[in-house]
Amino acid sequence: MLFKRLRQGVLFSAMTLAAAAPVSAVASENDPWEGYNRAMFSFNETVDKYALKPVAQGYRFVMPDMAEKGVSNFFGNLGDIRSAVNSALQGKGDDALTSVARIVFNSTFGLAGLIDVATPMGLEKHPEGFGQTLAVWGMDSGPYVVLPFLGPSTVRDGIGLVPDWYLTPVTYVDDVPTRNTLYGLALIDARAQLLQAEQIVSGDKYIFVRDAYLQRREYLIHDGNIPVQYDDNDF
């Protein structure tokens, strides 16, 4: 479960899109638990400040760029398994087949996923999760919620973590030290990728992250074709 969230950058992913995401008035309406959420957000920020961020900075400092890219590609390849299954569940046959093809090519010619050979071949990533599948099936997002350690989410996305956890190959690694090492490496890699992105944060960081996260989820659910909502006064 943690692996999946980290690969999506859920812990701090909103930062990467905030530069292009205007503040949404609707977002505040989806946040009835703001008191709790702000407290949990502060807790997560403290954990990041004293644990995750320093480790990620050290990781980026000592890791050669090529090696760091290889680690990211490896976990991205594993994430394509989740995307393939959820694309199929959403009725997106072409996207599901593309994800399967990515897995095959990257796992073989890409040396177990360390090299992304699929993207240059025109096989683009189609990130999907069960939270998105539930949205396609008609389930409302529910309130915005900040999860301990995992960061921004919604009730629907939180429920989606459970089946996605079973679609994470690392979950089935029998050797506990190896499994925990992979989880830890995924965490560090995901955090390291966001070191530069967090510089774009401005104003109230809680609102900044919340609004960008919710807009990002809408973007993914609608595959970039977000429906325009008109106010009654527009007519």
Short mmCIF file of C-alpha atoms in Angstrom, two decimals:
data_model
loop_
_atom_site.label_atom_id
_atom_site.label_comp_id
_atom_site.label_asym_id
_atom_site.label_seq_id
_atom_site.Cartn_x
_atom_site.Cartn_y
_atom_site.Cartn_z
CA MET A 1 0.00 0.00 0.00
CA LEU A 2 2.72 2.44 0.97
CA PHE A 3 4.70 1.49 -2.14
CA LYS A 4 1.83 2.38 -4.42
CA ARG A 5 1.21 5.74 -2.82
CA LEU A 6 4.83 6.67 -2.95
CA ARG A 7 5.18 5.79 -6.61
CA GLN A 8 2.33 8.17 -7.35
CA GLY A 9 4.12 10.74 -5.20
CA VAL A 10 0.99 11.10 -3.13
CA LEU A 11 2.92 12.15 -0.08
CA PHE A 12 4.00 15.36 -1.78
CA SER A 13 2.85 14.98 -5.38
CA ALA A 14 0.61 17.99 -5.35
CA MET A 15 3.66 20.22 -5.39
CA THR A 16 4.72 19.05 -8.83
CA LEU A 17 1.51 20.29 -10.45
CA ALA A 18 0.76 23.33 -8.37
CA ALA A 19 2.50 25.73 -10.73
CA ALA A 20 -0.15 24.96 -13.33
CA ALA A 21 -3.05 24.50 -10.93
CA PRO A 22 -5.15 27.55 -10.03
CA VAL A 23 -6.76 27.57 -6.59
CA SER A 24 -10.13 25.84 -6.78
CA ALA A 25 -13.09 27.29 -4.90
CA VAL A 26 -14.67 23.85 -4.90
CA ALA A 27 -11.72 22.37 -3.02
CA SER A 28 -12.64 24.04 0.26
CA GLU A 29 -16.15 22.59 -0.01
CA ASN A 30 -14.62 19.11 -0.21
CA ASP A 31 -12.67 19.63 3.00
CA PRO A 32 -15.15 19.40 5.92
CA TRP A 33 -12.46 17.81 8.12
CA GLU A 34 -10.01 20.68 7.73
CA GLY A 35 -9.21 20.86 11.44
CA TYR A 36 -8.07 17.24 11.58
CA ASN A 37 -6.45 17.47 8.16
CA ARG A 38 -4.32 20.46 9.09
CA ALA A 39 -3.13 18.70 12.25
CA MET A 40 -2.20 15.56 10.30
CA PHE A 41 -0.59 17.66 7.59
CA SER A 42 1.58 19.31 10.24
CA PHE A 43 2.52 15.89 11.63
CA ASN A 44 3.50 14.62 8.18
CA GLU A 45 5.52 17.77 7.54
CA THR A 46 7.45 17.20 10.77
CA VAL A 47 8.20 13.60 9.85
CA ASP A 48 9.38 14.75 6.44
CA LYS A 49 11.54 17.55 7.82
CA TYR A 50 13.45 15.39 10.28
CA ALA A 51 13.42 11.99 8.56
CA LEU A 52 12.43 11.71 4.91
CA LYS A 53 13.84 14.88 3.43
CA PRO A 54 17.37 14.59 4.93
CA VAL A 55 17.63 10.98 3.75
CA ALA A 56 16.36 11.92 0.29
CA GLN A 57 18.90 14.73 0.07
CA GLY A 58 21.70 12.35 1.02
CA TYR A 59 20.44 9.80 -1.49
CA ARG A 60 20.45 12.35 -4.30
CA PHE A 61 23.93 13.54 -3.30
CA VAL A 62 25.59 10.10 -3.38
CA MET A 63 23.62 8.42 -6.17
CA PRO A 64 24.84 8.88 -9.76
CA ASP A 65 22.11 10.30 -11.97
CA MET A 66 22.03 7.16 -14.10
CA ALA A 67 21.61 4.91 -11.06
CA GLU A 68 18.89 7.13 -9.62
CA LYS A 69 17.04 7.06 -12.93
CA GLY A 70 17.34 3.28 -13.02
CA VAL A 71 15.75 2.96 -9.58
CA SER A 72 12.87 5.21 -10.63
CA ASN A 73 12.37 3.21 -13.81
CA PHE A 74 12.39 -0.07 -11.86
CA PHE A 75 9.57 0.98 -9.56
CA GLY A 76 7.73 2.64 -12.42
CA ASN A 77 7.78 -0.67 -14.27
CA LEU A 78 6.21 -2.40 -11.29
CA GLY A 79 3.57 0.32 -11.17
CA ASP A 80 2.56 -0.47 -14.74
CA ILE A 81 1.12 -3.75 -13.46
CA ARG A 82 -1.38 -1.83 -11.35
CA SER A 83 -2.13 0.46 -14.29
CA ALA A 84 -2.78 -2.45 -16.63
CA VAL A 85 -5.30 -4.09 -14.30
CA ASN A 86 -7.12 -0.87 -13.48
CA SER A 87 -7.23 0.20 -17.12
CA ALA A 88 -8.92 -3.11 -17.91
CA LEU A 89 -11.39 -2.66 -15.05
CA GLN A 90 -12.26 0.78 -16.44
CA GLY A 91 -12.86 -0.61 -19.91
CA LYS A 92 -9.79 1.07 -21.38
CA GLY A 93 -8.62 -1.87 -23.44
CA ASP A 94 -6.01 -0.01 -25.46
CA ASP A 95 -4.43 1.52 -22.36
CA ALA A 96 -4.38 -1.86 -20.63
CA LEU A 97 -2.62 -3.47 -23.58
CA THR A 98 -0.15 -0.59 -23.75
CA SER A 99 0.70 -1.05 -20.07
CA VAL A 100 1.17 -4.78 -20.59
CA ALA A 101 3.44 -4.10 -23.56
CA ARG A 102 5.45 -1.66 -21.45
CA ILE A 103 5.93 -4.31 -18.78
CA VAL A 104 7.07 -6.89 -21.33
CA PHE A 105 9.56 -4.64 -23.13
CA ASN A 106 10.93 -2.93 -20.04
CA SER A 107 11.25 -6.17 -18.08
CA THR A 108 13.18 -7.86 -20.88
CA PHE A 109 15.03 -5.39 -23.08
CA GLY A 110 15.03 -2.85 -20.26
CA LEU A 111 16.92 -5.13 -17.86
CA ALA A 112 14.15 -5.81 -15.33
CA GLY A 113 12.79 -2.32 -15.76
CA LEU A 114 15.97 -0.40 -14.99
CA ILE A 115 15.82 1.15 -18.47
CA ASP A 116 12.62 2.55 -19.93
CA VAL A 117 12.76 1.33 -23.51
CA ALA A 118 8.98 1.43 -23.95
CA THR A 119 8.47 5.20 -23.90
CA PRO A 120 10.83 5.89 -26.84
CA MET A 121 8.92 3.17 -28.71
CA GLY A 122 5.73 5.22 -28.36
CA LEU A 123 4.28 3.17 -25.50
CA GLU A 124 3.32 5.98 -23.13
CA LYS A 125 2.52 5.46 -19.46
CA HIS A 126 -1.13 5.49 -18.42
CA PRO A 127 -1.07 5.77 -14.61
CA GLU A 128 -4.18 4.22 -13.11
CA GLY A 129 -5.19 3.17 -9.61
CA PHE A 130 -8.27 1.66 -8.03
CA GLY A 131 -9.33 5.06 -6.73
CA GLN A 132 -9.63 6.16 -10.36
CA THR A 133 -11.46 2.93 -11.18
CA LEU A 134 -14.01 3.62 -8.44
CA ALA A 135 -14.50 7.11 -9.91
CA VAL A 136 -15.15 5.67 -13.37
CA TRP A 137 -17.64 3.28 -11.80
CA GLY A 138 -19.52 6.26 -10.40
CA MET A 139 -18.37 6.47 -6.78
CA ASP A 140 -18.19 10.00 -5.38
CA SER A 141 -14.80 11.14 -4.10
CA GLY A 142 -16.05 11.85 -0.60
CA PRO A 143 -14.30 14.37 1.66
CA TYR A 144 -10.65 15.29 1.31
CA VAL A 145 -8.52 13.63 3.99
CA VAL A 146 -4.85 13.72 4.95
CA LEU A 147 -3.60 10.24 5.82
CA PRO A 148 -0.83 9.63 8.38
CA PHE A 149 2.51 9.34 6.54
CA LEU A 150 0.76 8.95 3.16
CA GLY A 151 -0.46 12.51 2.80
CA PRO A 152 -3.33 13.95 0.71
CA SER A 153 -6.17 11.67 -0.31
CA THR A 154 -9.95 11.38 -0.44
CA VAL A 155 -12.23 8.77 1.08
CA ARG A 156 -12.55 7.11 -2.32
CA ASP A 157 -8.80 7.10 -2.96
CA GLY A 158 -8.22 5.77 0.55
CA ILE A 159 -10.49 2.81 -0.15
CA GLY A 160 -8.65 2.27 -3.42
CA LEU A 161 -5.39 1.73 -1.55
CA VAL A 162 -6.47 -1.74 -0.43
CA PRO A 163 -6.86 -3.46 -3.83
CA ASP A 164 -3.89 -1.52 -5.19
CA TRP A 165 -1.79 -2.96 -2.37
CA TYR A 166 -2.53 -6.45 -3.70
CA LEU A 167 -1.39 -5.32 -7.15
CA THR A 168 2.02 -4.31 -5.82
CA PRO A 169 4.62 -7.04 -6.58
CA VAL A 170 6.79 -6.02 -3.63
CA THR A 171 3.94 -7.14 -1.36
CA TYR A 172 4.61 -10.74 -2.34
CA VAL A 173 8.34 -10.78 -1.60
CA ASP A 174 8.66 -13.46 1.09
CA ASP A 175 11.95 -12.31 2.55
CA VAL A 176 11.01 -9.58 5.03
CA PRO A 177 14.34 -7.68 4.99
CA THR A 178 14.29 -7.62 1.18
CA ARG A 179 10.68 -6.49 1.09
CA ASN A 180 11.29 -3.73 3.63
CA THR A 181 14.40 -2.62 1.74
CA LEU A 182 12.38 -2.27 -1.45
CA TYR A 183 9.67 -0.31 0.35
CA GLY A 184 12.29 1.97 1.84
CA LEU A 185 14.04 2.48 -1.48
CA ALA A 186 10.73 3.35 -3.13
CA LEU A 187 10.05 5.90 -0.41
CA ILE A 188 13.46 7.54 -0.71
CA ASP A 189 13.34 7.58 -4.50
CA ALA A 190 9.88 9.15 -4.57
CA ARG A 191 10.87 11.82 -2.07
CA ALA A 192 14.13 12.60 -3.87
CA GLN A 193 12.23 13.30 -7.09
CA LEU A 194 10.27 16.04 -5.34
CA LEU A 195 13.12 17.95 -3.75
CA GLN A 196 13.23 20.54 -6.49
CA ALA A 197 9.48 20.66 -7.06
CA GLU A 198 8.72 21.83 -3.53
CA GLN A 199 10.39 25.16 -4.29
CA ILE A 200 7.28 26.27 -6.19
CA VAL A 201 5.09 26.16 -3.07
CA SER A 202 3.72 29.56 -2.05
CA GLY A 203 1.20 30.92 0.42
CA ASP A 204 -0.65 28.54 2.73
CA LYS A 205 1.11 25.25 2.04
CA TYR A 206 -1.83 23.16 3.26
CA ILE A 207 -4.26 24.80 0.82
CA PHE A 208 -1.64 24.75 -1.91
CA VAL A 209 -1.14 20.98 -1.61
CA ARG A 210 -4.83 20.21 -1.13
CA ASP A 211 -6.02 22.13 -4.18
CA ALA A 212 -3.29 20.80 -6.43
CA TYR A 213 -3.90 17.22 -5.30
CA LEU A 214 -7.64 17.39 -5.97
CA GLN A 215 -7.10 18.95 -9.39
CA ARG A 216 -4.49 16.36 -10.25
CA ARG A 217 -6.91 13.56 -9.35
CA GLU A 218 -9.59 15.10 -11.56
CA TYR A 219 -7.08 15.33 -14.38
CA LEU A 220 -6.14 11.65 -14.06
CA ILE A 221 -9.71 10.41 -13.67
CA HIS A 222 -10.82 12.20 -16.84
CA ASP A 223 -7.59 11.45 -18.73
CA GLY A 224 -6.88 15.14 -19.08
CA ASN A 225 -10.34 15.97 -20.46
CA ILE A 226 -11.83 17.64 -17.40
CA PRO A 227 -15.49 18.57 -18.00
CA VAL A 228 -16.28 22.27 -17.74
CA GLN A 229 -18.66 23.12 -14.91
CA TYR A 230 -20.91 26.11 -15.52
CA ASP A 231 -22.49 28.25 -12.84
CA ASP A 232 -26.21 28.92 -13.09
CA ASN A 233 -25.39 32.62 -13.47
CA ASP A 234 -23.64 31.83 -16.75
CA PHE A 235 -26.98 31.24 -18.44
#
